[in-house]
Structure formats: structure tokens, C-alpha cells
CSV table of C-alpha atoms and ligand atoms in Angstrom, one decimal:
chain,number,residue,atom,x,y,z
A,1,MET,CA,0.0,0.0,0.0
A,2,LEU,CA,1.5,3.3,-1.0
A,3,ASP,CA,-0.6,5.6,1.1
A,4,TYR,CA,0.2,6.2,4.8
A,5,GLU,CA,-1.3,7.7,7.8
A,6,VAL,CA,0.6,10.1,10.1
A,7,PRO,CA,0.4,8.5,13.6
A,8,SER,CA,-2.4,10.3,15.5
A,9,GLU,CA,-2.4,8.9,19.0
A,10,PRO,CA,-1.8,11.8,21.5
A,11,ASP,CA,0.9,9.9,23.4
A,12,VAL,CA,3.1,9.6,20.3
A,13,VAL,CA,5.5,12.5,20.3
A,14,MET,CA,6.7,12.7,16.7
A,15,LYS,CA,10.4,13.4,16.1
A,16,LYS,CA,11.2,16.2,13.8
A,17,VAL,CA,13.1,16.3,10.5
A,18,PHE,CA,14.6,19.3,8.9
A,19,VAL,CA,15.6,19.0,5.2
A,20,LYS,CA,17.7,21.7,3.5
A,21,THR,CA,17.7,21.5,-0.3
A,22,TYR,CA,20.5,22.7,-2.6
A,23,GLY,CA,20.6,22.7,-6.4
A,24,CYS,CA,17.9,21.8,-8.9
A,25,GLN,CA,14.2,21.1,-8.8
A,26,MET,CA,14.8,17.3,-8.9
A,27,ASN,CA,16.3,17.8,-5.4
A,28,VAL,CA,13.3,19.7,-4.3
A,29,TYR,CA,11.1,16.8,-5.4
A,30,ASP,CA,13.4,14.3,-3.8
A,31,SER,CA,13.4,16.2,-0.5
A,32,GLN,CA,9.6,16.1,-0.4
A,33,ARG,CA,9.6,12.4,-1.1
A,34,MET,CA,12.2,11.7,1.6
A,35,ALA,CA,10.1,13.7,4.1
A,36,ASP,CA,7.1,11.6,3.0
A,37,ALA,CA,9.0,8.4,3.6
A,38,LEU,CA,10.2,9.6,7.0
A,39,ALA,CA,6.7,10.6,8.0
A,40,THR,CA,5.7,6.9,7.9
A,41,ASP,CA,8.4,6.5,10.4
A,42,GLY,CA,7.3,9.1,12.9
A,43,TYR,CA,9.2,12.1,11.7
A,44,ALA,CA,7.3,15.3,11.2
A,45,PRO,CA,8.8,18.0,9.0
A,46,THR,CA,10.0,21.2,10.6
A,47,ASP,CA,11.4,24.5,9.2
A,48,ASN,CA,13.3,25.1,12.4
A,49,ILE,CA,16.7,23.4,12.4
A,50,GLU,CA,17.1,23.9,16.1
A,51,GLU,CA,14.3,21.6,17.0
A,52,ALA,CA,15.2,18.9,14.5
A,53,ASP,CA,16.2,15.4,15.7
A,54,LEU,CA,17.2,14.6,12.1
A,55,VAL,CA,18.9,17.1,9.8
A,56,LEU,CA,19.3,16.2,6.1
A,57,LEU,CA,21.2,18.2,3.6
A,58,ASN,CA,20.1,17.3,0.1
A,59,THR,CA,23.1,18.4,-1.8
A,60,CYS,CA,24.2,19.6,-5.3
A,61,HIS,CA,27.6,18.8,-6.9
A,62,ILE,CA,27.1,20.6,-10.2
A,63,ARG,CA,29.8,23.3,-9.5
A,64,GLU,CA,32.5,23.5,-6.9
A,65,LYS,CA,30.7,26.3,-5.0
A,66,ALA,CA,27.6,24.3,-4.6
A,67,ALA,CA,29.5,21.4,-3.1
A,68,GLU,CA,31.6,23.6,-0.8
A,69,LYS,CA,28.5,25.3,0.7
A,70,VAL,CA,27.5,21.9,2.2
A,71,TYR,CA,30.7,21.7,4.2
A,72,SER,CA,30.4,25.1,5.7
A,73,GLU,CA,26.8,24.3,6.6
A,74,LEU,CA,28.0,21.1,8.2
A,75,GLY,CA,30.4,23.2,10.3
A,76,ARG,CA,27.4,25.1,11.7
A,77,ILE,CA,25.5,22.0,12.3
A,78,ARG,CA,28.3,20.5,14.3
A,79,GLN,CA,27.9,23.3,16.8
A,80,LEU,CA,24.2,22.9,16.9
A,81,LYS,CA,24.5,19.2,17.5
A,82,GLU,CA,26.9,19.8,20.4
A,83,GLU,CA,24.5,22.4,21.9
A,84,ARG,CA,21.6,20.1,21.7
A,85,LEU,CA,23.6,17.3,23.2
A,86,ARG,CA,24.2,19.5,26.2
A,87,ASP,CA,20.5,19.6,26.6
A,88,GLY,CA,20.3,15.9,26.4
A,89,ARG,CA,18.9,15.8,22.8
A,90,GLU,CA,20.5,13.7,20.1
A,91,THR,CA,20.7,14.9,16.5
A,92,ILE,CA,21.2,12.7,13.5
A,93,VAL,CA,22.9,14.4,10.6
A,94,GLY,CA,22.6,13.1,7.0
A,95,VAL,CA,24.0,14.1,3.7
A,96,THR,CA,21.9,13.1,0.7
A,97,GLY,CA,21.9,14.0,-3.0
A,98,CYS,CA,24.7,14.5,-5.4
A,99,VAL,CA,27.6,15.3,-3.0
A,100,ALA,CA,26.7,12.2,-1.2
A,101,GLN,CA,26.8,10.2,-4.4
A,102,ALA,CA,30.0,11.7,-5.6
A,103,GLU,CA,32.0,11.7,-2.4
A,104,GLY,CA,30.6,8.9,-0.3
A,105,GLN,CA,32.9,7.9,2.5
A,106,GLU,CA,34.9,11.1,1.9
A,107,VAL,CA,32.0,13.1,3.4
A,108,LEU,CA,32.4,11.3,6.7
A,109,ARG,CA,36.2,11.9,6.7
A,110,ARG,CA,35.8,15.6,6.0
A,111,ALA,CA,32.8,16.1,8.3
A,112,PRO,CA,32.8,13.6,11.2
A,113,VAL,CA,29.5,15.2,12.4
A,114,VAL,CA,27.7,13.3,9.6
A,115,ASP,CA,26.0,10.0,10.6
A,116,LEU,CA,24.6,8.9,7.2
A,117,VAL,CA,25.4,9.5,3.6
A,118,ILE,CA,22.9,8.3,1.1
A,119,GLY,CA,22.8,8.7,-2.7
A,120,PRO,CA,19.7,9.6,-4.9
A,121,GLN,CA,19.1,6.1,-6.0
A,122,THR,CA,18.5,4.7,-2.5
A,123,TYR,CA,16.2,7.2,-0.8
A,124,HIS,CA,13.6,4.5,-0.3
A,125,HIS,CA,16.1,2.9,2.2
A,126,LEU,CA,16.2,6.1,4.2
A,127,PRO,CA,13.8,5.1,7.1
A,128,ALA,CA,15.7,1.8,7.6
A,129,VAL,CA,19.1,3.6,7.4
A,130,VAL,CA,17.9,6.1,10.0
A,131,LYS,CA,16.9,3.3,12.3
A,132,ARG,CA,20.3,1.7,12.1
A,133,VAL,CA,22.0,5.0,12.8
A,134,ARG,CA,19.9,5.3,15.9
A,135,GLY,CA,21.3,2.0,16.9
A,136,GLY,CA,24.8,3.6,16.8
A,137,GLU,CA,26.0,2.8,13.2
A,138,LYS,CA,27.4,5.3,10.7
A,139,ILE,CA,26.2,4.4,7.2
A,140,VAL,CA,27.2,5.2,3.6
A,141,GLU,CA,24.9,4.0,1.0
A,142,ILE,CA,25.6,5.1,-2.6
A,143,ASP,CA,25.0,2.0,-4.7
A,144,HIS,CA,23.1,2.5,-7.9
A,145,THR,CA,20.5,-0.1,-7.1
A,146,SER,CA,18.3,-1.7,-9.8
A,147,ASP,CA,15.1,-1.6,-7.7
A,148,ASP,CA,12.7,1.3,-8.5
A,149,LYS,CA,12.9,3.8,-5.7
A,150,PHE,CA,9.8,5.6,-7.0
A,151,GLN,CA,7.8,2.5,-6.6
A,152,HIS,CA,8.9,2.2,-3.0
A,153,LEU,CA,8.7,5.8,-1.9
A,154,PRO,CA,5.3,6.5,-0.3
A,155,GLN,CA,2.9,9.0,-1.8
A,156,PRO,CA,2.0,11.9,0.5
A,157,GLN,CA,-1.5,12.2,2.0
A,158,LYS,CA,-3.8,14.6,0.2
A,159,SER,CA,-3.7,17.0,3.1
A,160,VAL,CA,0.1,17.1,2.8
A,161,VAL,CA,-0.1,17.8,-0.9
A,162,ARG,CA,-2.7,20.6,-0.3
A,163,HIS,CA,-0.4,22.2,2.3
A,164,ARG,CA,2.4,22.3,-0.3
A,165,GLY,CA,0.3,24.4,-2.7
A,166,VAL,CA,-1.3,24.5,-6.1
A,167,THR,CA,1.9,23.7,-8.2
A,168,ALA,CA,3.9,20.6,-7.9
A,169,PHE,CA,6.9,18.9,-9.4
A,170,LEU,CA,6.8,15.3,-10.7
A,171,THR,CA,10.0,13.5,-11.6
A,172,VAL,CA,9.4,11.4,-14.7
A,173,GLN,CA,13.0,10.7,-15.7
A,174,GLU,CA,16.3,10.6,-13.9
A,175,GLY,CA,19.9,10.4,-14.9
A,176,CYS,CA,21.7,11.1,-18.1
A,177,ASP,CA,23.5,9.2,-20.9
A,178,LYS,CA,24.7,12.3,-22.8
A,179,PHE,CA,28.1,12.8,-21.1
A,180,CYS,CA,28.7,16.4,-21.8
A,181,THR,CA,32.3,16.8,-20.9
A,182,PHE,CA,31.7,19.5,-18.2
A,183,CYS,CA,29.0,17.7,-16.3
A,184,VAL,CA,28.9,15.4,-13.2
A,185,VAL,CA,25.3,14.4,-13.6
A,186,PRO,CA,25.9,11.1,-15.5
A,187,TYR,CA,28.2,10.1,-12.6
A,188,THR,CA,26.1,11.4,-9.7
A,189,ARG,CA,22.6,10.5,-11.0
A,190,GLY,CA,23.6,7.5,-13.1
A,191,ALA,CA,22.2,6.2,-16.4
A,192,GLU,CA,18.9,7.4,-17.8
A,193,ILE,CA,15.8,5.8,-16.4
A,194,SER,CA,12.2,6.7,-17.3
A,195,ARG,CA,9.3,6.1,-14.9
A,196,PRO,CA,6.5,4.0,-16.4
A,197,VAL,CA,3.4,5.7,-17.8
A,198,ALA,CA,1.0,4.2,-15.3
A,199,GLN,CA,3.0,5.4,-12.3
A,200,ILE,CA,3.3,8.9,-13.7
A,201,VAL,CA,-0.4,9.2,-14.6
A,202,ALA,CA,-1.4,7.8,-11.1
A,203,GLU,CA,0.8,10.4,-9.4
A,204,ALA,CA,-0.5,13.3,-11.5
A,205,GLU,CA,-4.1,12.2,-10.8
A,206,ARG,CA,-3.4,12.2,-7.1
A,207,LEU,CA,-1.9,15.6,-7.3
A,208,ALA,CA,-4.9,17.0,-9.2
A,209,GLU,CA,-7.4,15.4,-6.8
A,210,ALA,CA,-5.5,17.1,-3.9
A,211,GLY,CA,-5.9,20.5,-5.6
A,212,VAL,CA,-2.7,20.9,-7.6
A,213,ARG,CA,-3.4,22.9,-10.8
A,214,GLU,CA,0.0,23.0,-12.4
A,215,VAL,CA,2.5,20.1,-12.7
A,216,THR,CA,6.1,20.5,-13.8
A,217,LEU,CA,7.5,17.2,-15.2
A,218,LEU,CA,11.2,16.9,-14.1
A,219,GLY,CA,14.1,15.1,-15.5
A,220,GLN,CA,17.8,15.8,-15.9
A,221,ASN,CA,17.1,15.0,-19.5
A,222,VAL,CA,13.3,15.2,-19.4
A,223,ASN,CA,12.7,15.0,-23.1
A,224,ALA,CA,14.6,11.8,-23.3
A,225,TRP,CA,11.7,10.3,-21.3
A,226,HIS,CA,10.2,7.3,-23.1
A,227,GLY,CA,7.7,4.6,-22.2
A,228,ARG,CA,4.9,2.4,-23.3
A,229,SER,CA,1.2,3.3,-23.4
A,230,GLY,CA,-1.4,0.9,-22.0
A,231,ASP,CA,-1.9,-0.5,-25.5
A,232,GLY,CA,1.8,-1.1,-26.0
A,233,GLN,CA,2.7,2.0,-28.2
A,234,GLU,CA,6.1,3.5,-27.8
A,235,TRP,CA,5.7,7.0,-26.3
A,236,GLY,CA,8.0,10.0,-25.9
A,237,LEU,CA,7.4,13.1,-23.7
A,238,GLY,CA,5.1,14.6,-26.3
A,239,GLU,CA,2.7,11.7,-26.2
A,240,LEU,CA,2.9,11.7,-22.4
A,241,LEU,CA,1.9,15.3,-22.3
A,242,PHE,CA,-1.1,14.7,-24.5
A,243,ARG,CA,-2.1,12.0,-21.9
A,244,LEU,CA,-1.6,14.2,-18.9
A,245,ALA,CA,-3.5,17.0,-20.5
A,246,GLN,CA,-6.6,14.8,-20.2
A,247,ILE,CA,-6.5,14.7,-16.4
A,248,PRO,CA,-9.4,16.7,-15.0
A,249,GLY,CA,-8.3,19.6,-12.7
A,250,LEU,CA,-4.8,19.9,-14.1
A,251,GLU,CA,-4.8,23.3,-15.9
A,252,ARG,CA,-1.1,23.7,-16.7
A,253,LEU,CA,1.8,21.5,-17.7
A,254,ARG,CA,5.5,22.4,-17.8
A,255,TYR,CA,8.7,20.3,-18.1
A,256,THR,CA,12.3,20.8,-17.5
A,257,THR,CA,15.3,20.3,-18.4
A,258,SER,CA,15.5,19.5,-22.0
A,259,HIS,CA,18.3,18.7,-24.4
A,260,PRO,CA,18.2,20.1,-27.9
A,261,ARG,CA,18.8,16.6,-29.4
A,262,ASP,CA,15.6,15.2,-27.9
A,263,MET,CA,13.1,17.7,-29.1
A,264,SER,CA,11.0,15.2,-31.0
A,265,ASP,CA,8.3,16.2,-33.5
A,266,ALA,CA,5.6,14.9,-31.1
A,267,LEU,CA,6.9,17.3,-28.4
A,268,ILE,CA,6.9,20.2,-30.8
A,269,GLU,CA,3.3,19.3,-31.8
A,270,ALA,CA,2.4,19.2,-28.1
A,271,HIS,CA,3.5,22.8,-27.9
A,272,ARG,CA,1.3,23.6,-31.0
A,273,ASP,CA,-1.8,21.7,-29.9
A,274,LEU,CA,-2.0,21.6,-26.2
A,275,ASP,CA,-3.4,24.8,-24.5
A,276,LYS,CA,-2.4,23.3,-21.2
A,277,LEU,CA,1.2,23.1,-22.1
A,278,MET,CA,2.7,26.4,-21.1
A,279,PRO,CA,4.5,28.5,-23.8
A,280,TYR,CA,7.9,28.4,-22.0
A,281,LEU,CA,10.9,26.2,-22.8
A,282,HIS,CA,14.1,25.8,-21.0
A,283,LEU,CA,16.5,24.5,-23.6
A,284,PRO,CA,20.2,24.9,-22.6
A,285,VAL,CA,22.7,25.5,-25.4
A,286,GLN,CA,25.7,26.2,-23.1
A,287,SER,CA,27.8,27.8,-25.8
A,288,GLY,CA,27.3,29.4,-29.3
A,289,SER,CA,30.7,28.2,-30.6
A,290,ASP,CA,30.8,25.1,-32.8
A,291,ARG,CA,34.3,24.3,-31.6
A,292,ILE,CA,33.3,24.6,-27.9
A,293,LEU,CA,30.1,22.7,-28.5
A,294,LYS,CA,32.1,19.9,-30.0
A,295,ALA,CA,34.6,19.9,-27.1
A,296,MET,CA,31.6,19.9,-24.7
A,297,ASN,CA,30.3,16.8,-26.6
A,298,ARG,CA,26.9,18.5,-27.0
A,299,LYS,CA,26.3,16.7,-30.3
A,300,HIS,CA,24.8,19.7,-32.0
A,301,THR,CA,26.0,22.9,-33.7
A,302,HIS,CA,25.1,26.6,-33.4
A,303,ASP,CA,23.0,26.3,-36.5
A,304,ASP,CA,21.2,23.0,-35.5
A,305,TYR,CA,20.0,24.9,-32.4
A,306,LEU,CA,18.8,27.9,-34.3
A,307,ARG,CA,16.9,25.8,-36.8
A,308,LEU,CA,15.3,23.9,-33.9
A,309,ILE,CA,14.2,27.2,-32.3
A,310,ASP,CA,12.7,28.2,-35.7
A,311,ARG,CA,10.6,25.0,-35.7
A,312,ILE,CA,9.5,25.4,-32.1
A,313,ARG,CA,8.5,29.0,-32.8
A,314,ALA,CA,6.6,28.1,-36.0
A,315,ALA,CA,4.6,25.7,-33.8
A,316,ARG,CA,4.0,28.1,-30.9
A,317,SER,CA,4.8,31.7,-31.8
A,318,ASP,CA,4.5,33.1,-28.3
A,319,ILE,CA,6.9,30.6,-26.7
A,320,ALA,CA,9.4,32.1,-24.3
A,321,MET,CA,12.9,30.7,-24.4
A,322,SER,CA,15.1,30.0,-21.4
A,323,CYS,CA,18.7,28.8,-21.4
A,324,ASP,CA,21.8,27.8,-19.5
A,325,PHE,CA,25.3,29.0,-20.6
A,326,ILE,CA,28.8,28.2,-19.5
A,327,VAL,CA,31.5,30.7,-20.1
A,328,GLY,CA,35.2,29.9,-20.0
A,329,PHE,CA,35.1,26.2,-20.9
A,330,PRO,CA,38.7,25.1,-21.5
A,331,GLY,CA,40.0,26.4,-24.8
A,332,GLU,CA,37.3,29.1,-25.2
A,333,THR,CA,38.8,32.0,-27.1
A,334,ASP,CA,37.4,35.6,-27.4
A,335,GLU,CA,36.0,34.5,-30.8
A,336,ASP,CA,34.2,31.5,-29.3
A,337,PHE,CA,32.7,33.7,-26.7
A,338,GLU,CA,31.5,36.2,-29.3
A,339,ASP,CA,29.7,33.3,-30.9
A,340,THR,CA,27.9,32.8,-27.6
A,341,MET,CA,26.9,36.5,-27.5
A,342,ARG,CA,25.7,36.1,-31.1
A,343,ILE,CA,23.5,33.1,-30.4
A,344,VAL,CA,21.9,35.1,-27.6
A,345,ARG,CA,21.1,38.0,-29.9
A,346,GLU,CA,19.8,35.5,-32.6
A,347,VAL,CA,17.5,33.7,-30.2
A,348,THR,CA,16.4,36.3,-27.7
A,349,TYR,CA,15.8,34.8,-24.3
A,350,ALA,CA,13.1,35.6,-21.8
A,351,GLN,CA,15.1,34.1,-19.0
A,352,ALA,CA,18.6,32.5,-18.6
A,353,PHE,CA,21.2,31.2,-16.2
A,354,SER,CA,24.9,31.6,-16.8
A,355,PHE,CA,27.9,30.2,-15.0
A,356,LYS,CA,31.6,30.3,-15.1
A,357,TYR,CA,33.0,26.9,-16.0
A,358,SER,CA,33.9,24.9,-12.9
A,359,PRO,CA,36.2,21.9,-13.4
A,360,ARG,CA,34.5,18.8,-11.8
A,361,PRO,CA,36.6,15.9,-10.6
A,362,GLY,CA,36.2,12.8,-12.8
A,363,THR,CA,34.7,14.7,-15.8
A,364,PRO,CA,36.7,14.8,-19.1
A,365,GLY,CA,36.5,18.6,-19.2
A,366,ALA,CA,38.6,18.8,-16.0
A,367,GLU,CA,41.4,17.0,-17.8
A,368,LEU,CA,41.6,19.4,-20.7
A,369,LYS,CA,44.4,21.9,-21.2
A,370,ASP,CA,44.0,25.6,-21.8
A,371,HIS,CA,41.9,26.5,-18.8
A,372,VAL,CA,40.6,30.0,-19.1
A,373,PRO,CA,42.0,32.5,-16.4
A,374,GLU,CA,39.5,33.4,-13.7
A,375,ASN,CA,39.5,37.2,-14.6
A,376,VAL,CA,38.7,36.4,-18.2
A,377,LYS,CA,35.8,34.2,-17.1
A,378,THR,CA,34.5,36.9,-14.8
A,379,GLU,CA,34.6,39.5,-17.6
A,380,ARG,CA,32.8,37.3,-20.1
A,381,LEU,CA,30.2,36.3,-17.6
A,382,GLN,CA,29.5,40.0,-16.8
A,383,ARG,CA,29.1,40.8,-20.5
A,384,LEU,CA,26.8,37.9,-21.1
A,385,GLN,CA,24.7,38.5,-18.1
A,386,ALA,CA,24.3,42.2,-19.0
A,387,LEU,CA,22.9,41.2,-22.4
A,388,LEU,CA,20.7,38.5,-20.9
A,389,SER,CA,19.2,40.8,-18.3
A,390,GLU,CA,18.5,43.4,-21.0
A,391,GLN,CA,16.6,40.7,-22.9
A,392,GLN,CA,14.8,39.6,-19.8
A,393,ARG,CA,13.7,43.2,-19.1
A,394,ALA,CA,12.5,43.7,-22.7
A,395,PHE,CA,10.5,40.5,-22.4
A,396,ALA,CA,8.8,41.6,-19.2
A,397,LEU,CA,8.1,45.1,-20.7
A,398,SER,CA,6.5,43.4,-23.8
A,399,LYS,CA,3.8,42.0,-21.5
A,400,VAL,CA,2.7,45.4,-20.2
A,401,GLY,CA,-0.8,46.1,-21.4
A,402,GLN,CA,-1.5,42.5,-22.3
A,403,SER,CA,-4.2,40.3,-20.8
A,404,MET,CA,-3.4,36.8,-19.7
A,405,ASP,CA,-4.4,33.9,-17.5
A,406,LEU,CA,-2.9,34.0,-14.1
A,407,LEU,CA,-2.8,31.0,-11.7
A,408,VAL,CA,-3.0,32.4,-8.2
A,409,GLU,CA,-0.5,30.5,-6.1
A,410,LYS,CA,-0.1,32.1,-2.7
A,411,PRO,CA,-0.4,35.2,-0.6
A,412,GLY,CA,1.8,38.1,-1.6
A,413,ARG,CA,4.5,39.7,0.6
A,414,TYR,CA,2.1,42.5,1.6
A,415,GLU,CA,-1.4,42.4,3.1
A,416,GLY,CA,-4.1,42.2,0.5
A,417,GLN,CA,-1.8,40.9,-2.3
A,418,ARG,CA,-1.6,37.6,-4.0
A,419,VAL,CA,1.1,36.2,-6.2
A,420,GLY,CA,0.7,33.9,-9.2
A,421,ARG,CA,2.6,33.0,-12.4
A,422,SER,CA,2.0,34.1,-15.9
A,423,PRO,CA,2.1,31.4,-18.6
A,424,TRP,CA,5.7,32.4,-19.2
A,425,LEU,CA,6.7,31.6,-15.6
A,426,GLN,CA,6.9,35.3,-14.5
A,427,PRO,CA,5.7,36.0,-10.9
A,428,VAL,CA,2.7,38.3,-11.1
A,429,ILE,CA,1.4,40.4,-8.2
A,430,VAL,CA,-2.3,41.1,-8.1
A,431,ASP,CA,-4.9,42.3,-5.5
A,432,GLU,CA,-6.5,39.5,-3.5
A,433,ALA,CA,-9.9,40.5,-4.8
A,434,ALA,CA,-8.8,39.2,-8.2
A,435,GLY,CA,-9.2,35.6,-7.1
A,436,GLY,CA,-8.5,32.9,-4.6
A,437,ILE,CA,-5.5,30.7,-4.3
A,438,GLY,CA,-5.7,27.9,-6.9
A,439,GLU,CA,-7.9,29.9,-9.2
A,440,MET,CA,-7.1,30.8,-12.8
A,441,VAL,CA,-8.0,34.5,-13.3
A,442,ARG,CA,-7.9,36.8,-16.2
A,443,VAL,CA,-5.6,39.8,-15.6
A,444,ARG,CA,-4.1,42.7,-17.4
A,445,ILE,CA,-0.5,43.6,-16.8
A,446,ALA,CA,-0.2,47.2,-15.6
A,447,GLU,CA,3.5,47.4,-14.9
A,448,ALA,CA,6.8,45.4,-15.1
A,449,GLY,CA,8.9,45.6,-11.9
A,450,PRO,CA,12.4,44.3,-11.7
A,451,ASN,CA,11.5,40.8,-10.6
A,452,SER,CA,7.8,40.6,-11.1
A,453,LEU,CA,4.8,41.9,-13.1
A,454,ILE,CA,2.0,43.9,-11.5
A,455,ALA,CA,-1.5,43.1,-12.7
A,456,GLU,CA,-5.1,44.3,-12.3
A,457,PRO,CA,-8.2,42.2,-13.0
A,458,ALA,CA,-9.0,42.3,-16.7
B,1,LIG,N1,30.6,24.3,-14.6
B,1,LIG,C1,29.8,25.3,-14.8
B,1,LIG,N2,28.5,25.1,-15.0
B,1,LIG,C2,28.0,23.9,-15.2
B,1,LIG,N3,26.8,23.4,-15.4
B,1,LIG,C3,26.9,22.0,-15.4
B,1,LIG,N4,28.1,21.6,-15.2
B,1,LIG,C4,28.9,22.8,-15.0
B,1,LIG,C5,30.2,23.0,-14.7
B,1,LIG,N5,31.1,22.0,-14.6
B,1,LIG,C6,25.6,24.2,-15.7
B,1,LIG,C7,25.1,23.9,-17.1
B,1,LIG,C8,23.9,23.2,-16.8
B,1,LIG,C9,23.4,23.8,-15.5
B,1,LIG,C10,22.4,23.0,-14.7
B,1,LIG,O1,24.6,24.0,-14.8
B,1,LIG,O2,24.8,25.2,-17.8
B,1,LIG,O3,22.9,23.3,-17.8
B,2,LIG,FE1,22.9,19.5,-8.6
B,2,LIG,FE2,22.8,18.4,-11.0
B,2,LIG,FE3,22.5,16.9,-8.9
B,2,LIG,FE4,20.6,18.6,-9.6
B,2,LIG,S1,21.3,16.8,-10.6
B,2,LIG,S2,21.4,18.2,-7.6
B,2,LIG,S3,21.8,20.3,-10.4
B,2,LIG,S4,24.3,18.0,-9.5
């Protein structure tokens, strides 16, 4: 049975678990599923680390900075653990996620405060591992197991889903077989796996029944998802989206992160034909230079990417493009960087994330010669980010005066305000009279602030 009940007897004092999430949305999803698994074991979630009997850091290994943050946090947690011990309270400390997977035993060596290290493939073992730690063991579990963790992780109760809000993530695919030479994901998250159709549909239906209106399908390589329909047909993400669009109550669908090589015709058709599929696409290109794209093992050129965008825009003219870029990959010359600036001008992005290349242990990129000096990386990043923010600002301004559907998500920062998202993922602030949380309302954009749009009822 996948469902569970939170123990309700008054004499059961639940222990508390605090989960801190780093990195991508897949980690956000995993953190929730871990909390769900631990709830069956008597751990209630808390936002206050000081009252936590179990502290989990769900970590990211994508760049050096992300990984180092974890160790400084563990330093603070060591103090906290000592303080709590003086009051006679034990604290179990766990490291999960991609740092756990990449560093394993090394985490215990560098941070002896840690009691358990568990990789993304074995989260369904977490309750059992915590029990053993309570018995005095230290545990490292980072095998890539073949059993299906998603099948074994409990689904949250409807009340829990409701509490989390009207939008939800749903991981449909994990891992990566692409082996871009800068990236640790194929090593930390392992080979590509796709969750079966029936499991995904069941989870999406549960979310919808609990009041979720918008689902974002997640995968490190989400558009490489594939599966088989009930009648045995081979499906890709496009077909899956058509199926999910039939679920009553689900108003909006999104997906992330995609690889340009896996934008199938069916997926592009889904953008053309499905009103529920939002006109927003995060499609990382990383670099605009063919030479660097080749060295990155991206398996596409500058031109391939532009032609793909043309096809996507022909299918859905109002689609907003989002992207990831890396500057200063080994061997990147001024000319290569100008090609990146050029592709940004050619495509025009509504949103983008850009990073300085960070050599990751064990990846082929780290072994390359001609590393770009830090000051050159900084300068290139500044120029790129200036151009990208200009485009982002222009995109926001282009919405002023337009009417659009807004999914009202939560109370705003100030009394009487509510915040929702536009179809293009922009936060929109509106008066609470416009509509209740979970409602889709028609609004007109009055103003574009630096980080959000301001709307009035249409
Ligand atoms: N250095 C810098 N950025 C990286 N990314 C992935 N690996 C690295 C790295 N070694 C970026 C890519 C990816 C995003 C999630 O993080 O742009 O799309
Ligand atoms: Fe970080 Fe990538 Fe792991 Fe996500 S998959 S947590 S971004 S390393």
C-alpha cells in the first residue's frame, strides 16, 4: 500500500526532521519524497533546524561552489549538535543528493559530524538507514540499485499535498546518458531511467485530486523520457503530455530540463496543440561556438540549435525561451565567446542562467588543457549577463498592457496581495480581490517591476 497515515495517538511524540535542499528542482522533489518516507516512520517535518532530531542536507555537486556550501553548513550543524547534546537531545545528521553520491565515504572523513550518507538512487532505504543510525552505526549507501525507488517511496497524503500548494513537481525521468564533458550528472545521477506511464499518470491524478493545478515534469534530460502506453505503443514526452492534459483539474503543464537533441516532432506538436502546455521552454545551449560545443560533446551545432528554435516558434509563436550558458570552458577564445553572444542575440531569451566553467573531478573537461583564467571568465560572464538581463527586461516590458491567465498561487508579501505566475513563468502580483489561491484568473499587466509583473483584474 503506497498511502500512509501520520500516527495520530496523542501519546506519540513525533520526532522532527529538517531538510535543506540545494541545487535543482529534482532535489526539491526528492526532498519532499524523503520527508514523506520519514513521516511513515514518525518524523514530522520542521522548518526550524534547532528543533530537528534529524537534519538532512540534500546536496548539489554541479559546481564547486555548490559542493563547498555543504561543508560550511556542516560546520554550523556540528555546533548545533553539540548544543543540543548538552540539553540531552540527540541529532542525527545526514547528507543526501549528489555530493553524497560523488564523495561517499569522503563526506564522513571531512565532516565527522555526519552520521549517514545516502545517494539519490537509494532514498527508499532512508527510514531503515535512520533506524540503524539510531542503533549507533554510521552508514554510507551510494550504490546504484536496480530496484525502483519511485515504486517504493510512499505518496504523501492529500492533506500534505494541499499544504504544499497549487503547483507541484513530478519527476518522470532521472539520470543522463549524454556525457557532456563538463557535467557530473551522468556520474552522480547515473544512467537514464524513465518512470512507467501508469506510475506517472497515477501520481499526476493524485496531485490533481488534492488540488494541484500545475504540474512540472522533471528530469535531468526530461525530453529523453520514453515509455509504453497501456496499449503497447512507444511513447515519448510529447505523447505523455497529451495523456496528462486529459486529467481533470490539471490546468497547466510544464517540463524541464530539455536537451536540444531530444526535441521530437511529437513534443513540438504538443506545444502547438495543447493549450495546457505552457509556452515556455528551458533549452540549454551552453555555448554558441561550434568548436566549444564539440569539445563539450553536445552533439549539435550553433545552426542546429537555431533551426530547432525556428521549428518550435513556428509551432508556438509566443513561446518564451530560457537557457543555460557556461563561459570559460577550457580552450574558449574571445572569438568563441563572441559566438555565444551572437546566439543570444539571434534567439532572444526571456530568462537565462549563466555560469563560469567549474572543473569537476572525474569529468573529461577537467582533464583538458588551456583552462581560461578566472579574470577572463569573470569579464565574459559580466558581459553575457548584461545582455541576458537586457533581454529579460525587454521580455517583461513586452507583457505590459497584455491580458493573460494567471494561476493564483499564494499570498503576496504585503497584506491584500496575491502572487501567481504568468504562462511564461513570471511572478505576477495582483490584488487579492482578483481571485482565490488555486484559481485561474484573467488579468491585465499594468507594470513590469524588476522581478515581477504587477497586474489588475482584466
Ligand atoms: N561548470 C559550470 N556550469 C556547469 N553546469 C553544469 N556543469 C557545470 C560546470 N562544470 C551548468 C550547465 C547546466 C546547468 C544545470 O549547470 O549550464 O545546464
Ligand atoms: Fe545538482 Fe545536478 Fe545533482 Fe541537480 S542533478 S542536484 S543540479 S548535481
